[in-house]
Amino acid sequence: SDQNLGELSLEEVEGIWGKMDGMFREVDNVADRAIAEMASLEQKRRDECTQILTSLVDALVDIAYLLPEQIEQLLRSDVFEINTQIVRNLTWHKELKARIRLKTIEDRTQAHGMWREGRVRWKSLRHARALREHAEVLAKEESSIEPRIREIFAEFNTVKQRVEERCVAEIFKIINLEILTYPTSAAPDGMVGAEHTFRPI
């Protein structure tokens, strides 16, 4: 789940792919052993066929003087059939080897893509968690301020606003402008301002 994923550290996330990669390496090793066993079996079958064919040739040579043409034709037919079967077996062996390799590559690529998606999701969860924890720290720090200190800051802001308003009023009196009040976001009830028109002194 997202909650469990967000609790993982970077080392644990990277370690997940390390374990998965180890599993795929083991699969590759099993595939290598299977391919090697098939190659050994194929070589054994070729050796057996060669031995049988050699025995057949020796036997036919012994009686070749009886029906030379028929025996030669029979021998050619048998040799061709055996060689054809050997070629078929070799072709099948290569195709099976290629399929095994391709399947392991596809599975590994798909698993790595899923892991990368999970890592991106983990990063977003960790980022959101860090922002949330930071906001909680700020809220805790703000709530830890003593009430009296808050009152002092509030009084200071009030006095500061009054002083600013009086300064603006005095400045506009000096330049003989009409004093007006206008609302602002800081003072909805009105703040000292001026109508930007001169009056003769």
mmCIF file of C-alpha atoms in Angstrom:
data_model
loop_
_atom_site.group_PDB
_atom_site.id
_atom_site.type_symbol
_atom_site.label_atom_id
_atom_site.label_comp_id
_atom_site.label_asym_id
_atom_site.label_seq_id
_atom_site.Cartn_x
_atom_site.Cartn_y
_atom_site.Cartn_z
ATOM 1 C CA SER A 1 0.000 0.000 0.000
ATOM 2 C CA ASP A 2 0.985 3.660 -0.282
ATOM 3 C CA GLN A 3 1.400 3.916 3.480
ATOM 4 C CA ASN A 4 3.855 1.035 3.611
ATOM 5 C CA LEU A 5 5.637 2.308 0.510
ATOM 6 C CA GLY A 6 6.060 5.755 2.016
ATOM 7 C CA GLU A 7 7.686 4.269 5.123
ATOM 8 C CA LEU A 8 10.543 2.719 3.134
ATOM 9 C CA SER A 9 13.965 4.337 2.997
ATOM 10 C CA LEU A 10 15.933 4.929 -0.207
ATOM 11 C CA GLU A 11 18.229 2.025 0.645
ATOM 12 C CA GLU A 12 15.233 -0.282 1.043
ATOM 13 C CA VAL A 13 13.725 0.850 -2.265
ATOM 14 C CA GLU A 14 17.016 0.273 -4.074
ATOM 15 C CA GLY A 15 17.383 -3.030 -2.246
ATOM 16 C CA ILE A 16 14.078 -4.260 -3.673
ATOM 17 C CA TRP A 17 15.453 -4.072 -7.200
ATOM 18 C CA GLY A 18 18.663 -5.688 -5.984
ATOM 19 C CA LYS A 19 16.648 -8.691 -4.809
ATOM 20 C CA MET A 20 14.610 -8.768 -8.023
ATOM 21 C CA ASP A 21 17.775 -8.530 -10.103
ATOM 22 C CA GLY A 22 19.232 -11.435 -8.149
ATOM 23 C CA MET A 23 16.126 -13.500 -8.892
ATOM 24 C CA PHE A 24 16.438 -12.785 -12.618
ATOM 25 C CA ARG A 25 20.121 -13.703 -12.546
ATOM 26 C CA GLU A 26 19.113 -17.027 -11.012
ATOM 27 C CA VAL A 27 16.537 -17.472 -13.781
ATOM 28 C CA ASP A 28 19.282 -16.772 -16.323
ATOM 29 C CA ASN A 29 21.462 -19.401 -14.673
ATOM 30 C CA VAL A 30 18.648 -21.958 -14.834
ATOM 31 C CA ALA A 31 18.081 -21.092 -18.505
ATOM 32 C CA ASP A 32 21.809 -21.477 -19.197
ATOM 33 C CA ARG A 33 21.806 -24.912 -17.576
ATOM 34 C CA ALA A 34 18.725 -25.970 -19.541
ATOM 35 C CA ILE A 35 20.243 -24.770 -22.813
ATOM 36 C CA ALA A 36 23.508 -26.550 -22.023
ATOM 37 C CA GLU A 37 21.625 -29.777 -21.235
ATOM 38 C CA MET A 38 19.705 -29.528 -24.509
ATOM 39 C CA ALA A 39 22.947 -28.963 -26.406
ATOM 40 C CA SER A 40 24.511 -31.985 -24.695
ATOM 41 C CA LEU A 41 21.457 -34.101 -25.489
ATOM 42 C CA GLU A 42 21.510 -32.969 -29.107
ATOM 43 C CA GLN A 43 25.190 -33.843 -29.414
ATOM 44 C CA LYS A 44 24.494 -37.265 -27.924
ATOM 45 C CA ARG A 45 21.703 -37.858 -30.438
ATOM 46 C CA ARG A 46 23.970 -36.848 -33.316
ATOM 47 C CA ASP A 47 26.676 -39.211 -32.094
ATOM 48 C CA GLU A 48 24.168 -42.072 -31.814
ATOM 49 C CA CYS A 49 22.797 -41.387 -35.292
ATOM 50 C CA THR A 50 26.323 -41.260 -36.707
ATOM 51 C CA GLN A 51 27.195 -44.542 -35.018
ATOM 52 C CA ILE A 52 24.037 -46.249 -36.296
ATOM 53 C CA LEU A 53 24.586 -44.864 -39.784
ATOM 54 C CA THR A 54 28.223 -46.008 -39.771
ATOM 55 C CA SER A 55 27.176 -49.517 -38.738
ATOM 56 C CA LEU A 56 24.561 -49.536 -41.481
ATOM 57 C CA VAL A 57 27.089 -48.429 -44.086
ATOM 58 C CA ASP A 58 29.542 -51.113 -42.987
ATOM 59 C CA ALA A 59 26.837 -53.771 -43.208
ATOM 60 C CA LEU A 60 25.678 -52.630 -46.634
ATOM 61 C CA VAL A 61 29.218 -52.465 -47.951
ATOM 62 C CA ASP A 62 29.624 -56.131 -47.087
ATOM 63 C CA ILE A 63 26.708 -57.047 -49.361
ATOM 64 C CA ALA A 64 27.110 -54.265 -51.917
ATOM 65 C CA TYR A 65 28.259 -56.709 -54.603
ATOM 66 C CA LEU A 66 24.841 -58.399 -54.566
ATOM 67 C CA LEU A 67 22.639 -55.380 -55.422
ATOM 68 C CA PRO A 68 24.994 -52.419 -55.787
ATOM 69 C CA GLU A 69 22.551 -49.924 -57.303
ATOM 70 C CA GLN A 70 19.685 -50.696 -54.923
ATOM 71 C CA ILE A 71 21.967 -50.642 -51.894
ATOM 72 C CA GLU A 72 23.502 -47.312 -52.960
ATOM 73 C CA GLN A 73 20.043 -45.795 -53.404
ATOM 74 C CA LEU A 74 18.917 -47.136 -50.026
ATOM 75 C CA LEU A 75 22.042 -45.795 -48.353
ATOM 76 C CA ARG A 76 21.632 -42.338 -49.866
ATOM 77 C CA SER A 77 18.006 -42.235 -48.768
ATOM 78 C CA ASP A 78 18.842 -43.195 -45.196
ATOM 79 C CA VAL A 79 21.735 -40.752 -44.954
ATOM 80 C CA PHE A 80 19.618 -37.918 -46.329
ATOM 81 C CA GLU A 81 16.801 -38.644 -43.882
ATOM 82 C CA ILE A 82 19.138 -38.787 -40.906
ATOM 83 C CA ASN A 83 20.928 -35.576 -41.896
ATOM 84 C CA THR A 84 17.590 -33.829 -42.403
ATOM 85 C CA GLN A 85 16.464 -34.849 -38.931
ATOM 86 C CA ILE A 86 19.738 -33.637 -37.414
ATOM 87 C CA VAL A 87 19.306 -30.248 -39.100
ATOM 88 C CA ARG A 88 15.718 -30.048 -37.831
ATOM 89 C CA ASN A 89 16.847 -30.770 -34.305
ATOM 90 C CA LEU A 90 19.555 -28.106 -34.510
ATOM 91 C CA THR A 91 17.059 -25.553 -35.830
ATOM 92 C CA TRP A 92 14.554 -26.397 -33.106
ATOM 93 C CA HIS A 93 17.284 -26.160 -30.475
ATOM 94 C CA LYS A 94 18.331 -22.677 -31.659
ATOM 95 C CA GLU A 95 14.719 -21.462 -31.791
ATOM 96 C CA LEU A 96 14.016 -22.727 -28.287
ATOM 97 C CA LYS A 97 17.208 -21.093 -27.004
ATOM 98 C CA ALA A 98 16.211 -17.767 -28.595
ATOM 99 C CA ARG A 99 12.700 -17.974 -27.101
ATOM 100 C CA ILE A 100 14.058 -18.651 -23.624
ATOM 101 C CA ARG A 101 16.457 -15.708 -23.866
ATOM 102 C CA LEU A 102 13.759 -13.397 -25.200
ATOM 103 C CA LYS A 103 11.304 -14.411 -22.468
ATOM 104 C CA THR A 104 13.802 -13.711 -19.689
ATOM 105 C CA ILE A 105 14.677 -10.322 -21.214
ATOM 106 C CA GLU A 106 10.997 -9.366 -21.559
ATOM 107 C CA ASP A 107 10.224 -10.401 -17.974
ATOM 108 C CA ARG A 108 13.227 -8.513 -16.639
ATOM 109 C CA THR A 109 12.366 -5.371 -18.632
ATOM 110 C CA GLN A 110 8.744 -5.458 -17.480
ATOM 111 C CA ALA A 111 9.740 -5.960 -13.844
ATOM 112 C CA HIS A 112 12.276 -3.141 -14.014
ATOM 113 C CA GLY A 113 9.633 -0.821 -15.493
ATOM 114 C CA MET A 114 7.227 -1.647 -12.668
ATOM 115 C CA TRP A 115 9.979 -1.041 -10.120
ATOM 116 C CA ARG A 116 10.793 2.353 -11.672
ATOM 117 C CA GLU A 117 7.108 3.325 -11.484
ATOM 118 C CA GLY A 118 7.081 2.291 -7.843
ATOM 119 C CA ARG A 119 10.185 4.361 -7.148
ATOM 120 C CA VAL A 120 8.557 7.437 -8.730
ATOM 121 C CA ARG A 121 5.480 6.845 -6.573
ATOM 122 C CA TRP A 122 7.715 6.449 -3.517
ATOM 123 C CA LYS A 123 9.415 9.794 -4.256
ATOM 124 C CA SER A 124 6.064 11.590 -4.497
ATOM 125 C CA LEU A 125 4.890 10.021 -1.230
ATOM 126 C CA ARG A 126 8.107 10.953 0.552
ATOM 127 C CA HIS A 127 7.859 14.509 -0.787
ATOM 128 C CA ALA A 128 4.266 14.848 0.419
ATOM 129 C CA ARG A 129 5.242 13.364 3.765
ATOM 130 C CA ALA A 130 8.141 15.813 4.162
ATOM 131 C CA LEU A 131 5.853 18.761 3.399
ATOM 132 C CA ARG A 132 3.276 17.477 5.870
ATOM 133 C CA GLU A 133 5.851 16.990 8.617
ATOM 134 C CA HIS A 134 7.279 20.464 7.973
ATOM 135 C CA ALA A 135 3.805 21.994 8.238
ATOM 136 C CA GLU A 136 3.238 20.127 11.504
ATOM 137 C CA VAL A 137 6.526 21.456 12.897
ATOM 138 C CA LEU A 138 5.605 25.017 11.943
ATOM 139 C CA ALA A 139 2.156 24.649 13.493
ATOM 140 C CA LYS A 140 3.691 23.252 16.664
ATOM 141 C CA GLU A 141 6.191 26.095 16.876
ATOM 142 C CA GLU A 142 3.445 28.661 16.355
ATOM 143 C CA SER A 143 1.235 27.095 19.008
ATOM 144 C CA SER A 144 4.137 27.078 21.467
ATOM 145 C CA ILE A 145 4.349 30.913 21.481
ATOM 146 C CA GLU A 146 3.124 32.282 24.799
ATOM 147 C CA PRO A 147 -0.189 34.191 24.705
ATOM 148 C CA ARG A 148 1.405 37.307 26.231
ATOM 149 C CA ILE A 149 3.958 37.445 23.406
ATOM 150 C CA ARG A 150 1.111 37.244 20.888
ATOM 151 C CA GLU A 151 -0.609 40.148 22.620
ATOM 152 C CA ILE A 152 2.586 42.203 22.477
ATOM 153 C CA PHE A 153 2.940 41.586 18.745
ATOM 154 C CA ALA A 154 -0.712 42.507 18.197
ATOM 155 C CA GLU A 155 -0.322 45.762 20.157
ATOM 156 C CA PHE A 156 2.851 46.566 18.247
ATOM 157 C CA ASN A 157 1.106 46.109 14.894
ATOM 158 C CA THR A 158 -1.792 48.310 16.032
ATOM 159 C CA VAL A 159 0.498 51.128 17.165
ATOM 160 C CA LYS A 160 2.542 50.814 13.990
ATOM 161 C CA GLN A 161 -0.570 51.198 11.839
ATOM 162 C CA ARG A 162 -1.699 54.286 13.795
ATOM 163 C CA VAL A 163 1.704 55.926 13.451
ATOM 164 C CA GLU A 164 1.732 55.275 9.715
ATOM 165 C CA GLU A 165 -1.729 56.775 9.333
ATOM 166 C CA ARG A 166 -0.767 59.914 11.287
ATOM 167 C CA CYS A 167 2.420 60.318 9.267
ATOM 168 C CA VAL A 168 0.489 60.136 6.007
ATOM 169 C CA ALA A 169 -2.047 62.651 7.294
ATOM 170 C CA GLU A 170 0.637 65.107 8.361
ATOM 171 C CA ILE A 171 2.454 64.809 5.051
ATOM 172 C CA PHE A 172 -0.668 65.603 3.060
ATOM 173 C CA LYS A 173 -1.436 68.567 5.330
ATOM 174 C CA ILE A 174 1.978 69.973 4.527
ATOM 175 C CA ILE A 175 1.424 69.816 0.784
ATOM 176 C CA ASN A 176 -2.162 71.077 1.267
ATOM 177 C CA LEU A 177 -3.983 68.067 -0.201
ATOM 178 C CA GLU A 178 -7.472 67.030 0.777
ATOM 179 C CA ILE A 179 -7.432 64.207 3.295
ATOM 180 C CA LEU A 180 -9.652 61.208 2.465
ATOM 181 C CA THR A 181 -10.044 57.683 3.768
ATOM 182 C CA TYR A 182 -10.184 54.609 1.561
ATOM 183 C CA PRO A 183 -10.533 50.911 2.370
ATOM 184 C CA THR A 184 -7.640 48.470 1.997
ATOM 185 C CA SER A 185 -7.138 44.790 2.663
ATOM 186 C CA ALA A 186 -5.282 45.659 5.855
ATOM 187 C CA ALA A 187 -7.874 48.223 6.996
ATOM 188 C CA PRO A 188 -11.344 47.412 5.606
ATOM 189 C CA ASP A 189 -12.935 50.284 7.546
ATOM 190 C CA GLY A 190 -10.746 52.843 5.852
ATOM 191 C CA MET A 191 -7.180 54.071 5.808
ATOM 192 C CA VAL A 192 -5.944 57.611 5.585
ATOM 193 C CA GLY A 193 -5.307 58.580 1.992
ATOM 194 C CA ALA A 194 -5.575 61.627 -0.201
ATOM 195 C CA GLU A 195 -7.298 62.915 -3.257
ATOM 196 C CA HIS A 196 -4.516 63.617 -5.686
ATOM 197 C CA THR A 197 -5.456 67.248 -6.419
ATOM 198 C CA PHE A 198 -3.667 70.362 -5.230
ATOM 199 C CA ARG A 199 -5.469 73.262 -3.624
ATOM 200 C CA PRO A 200 -4.042 76.748 -3.766
ATOM 201 C CA ILE A 201 -2.386 77.943 -0.556
#
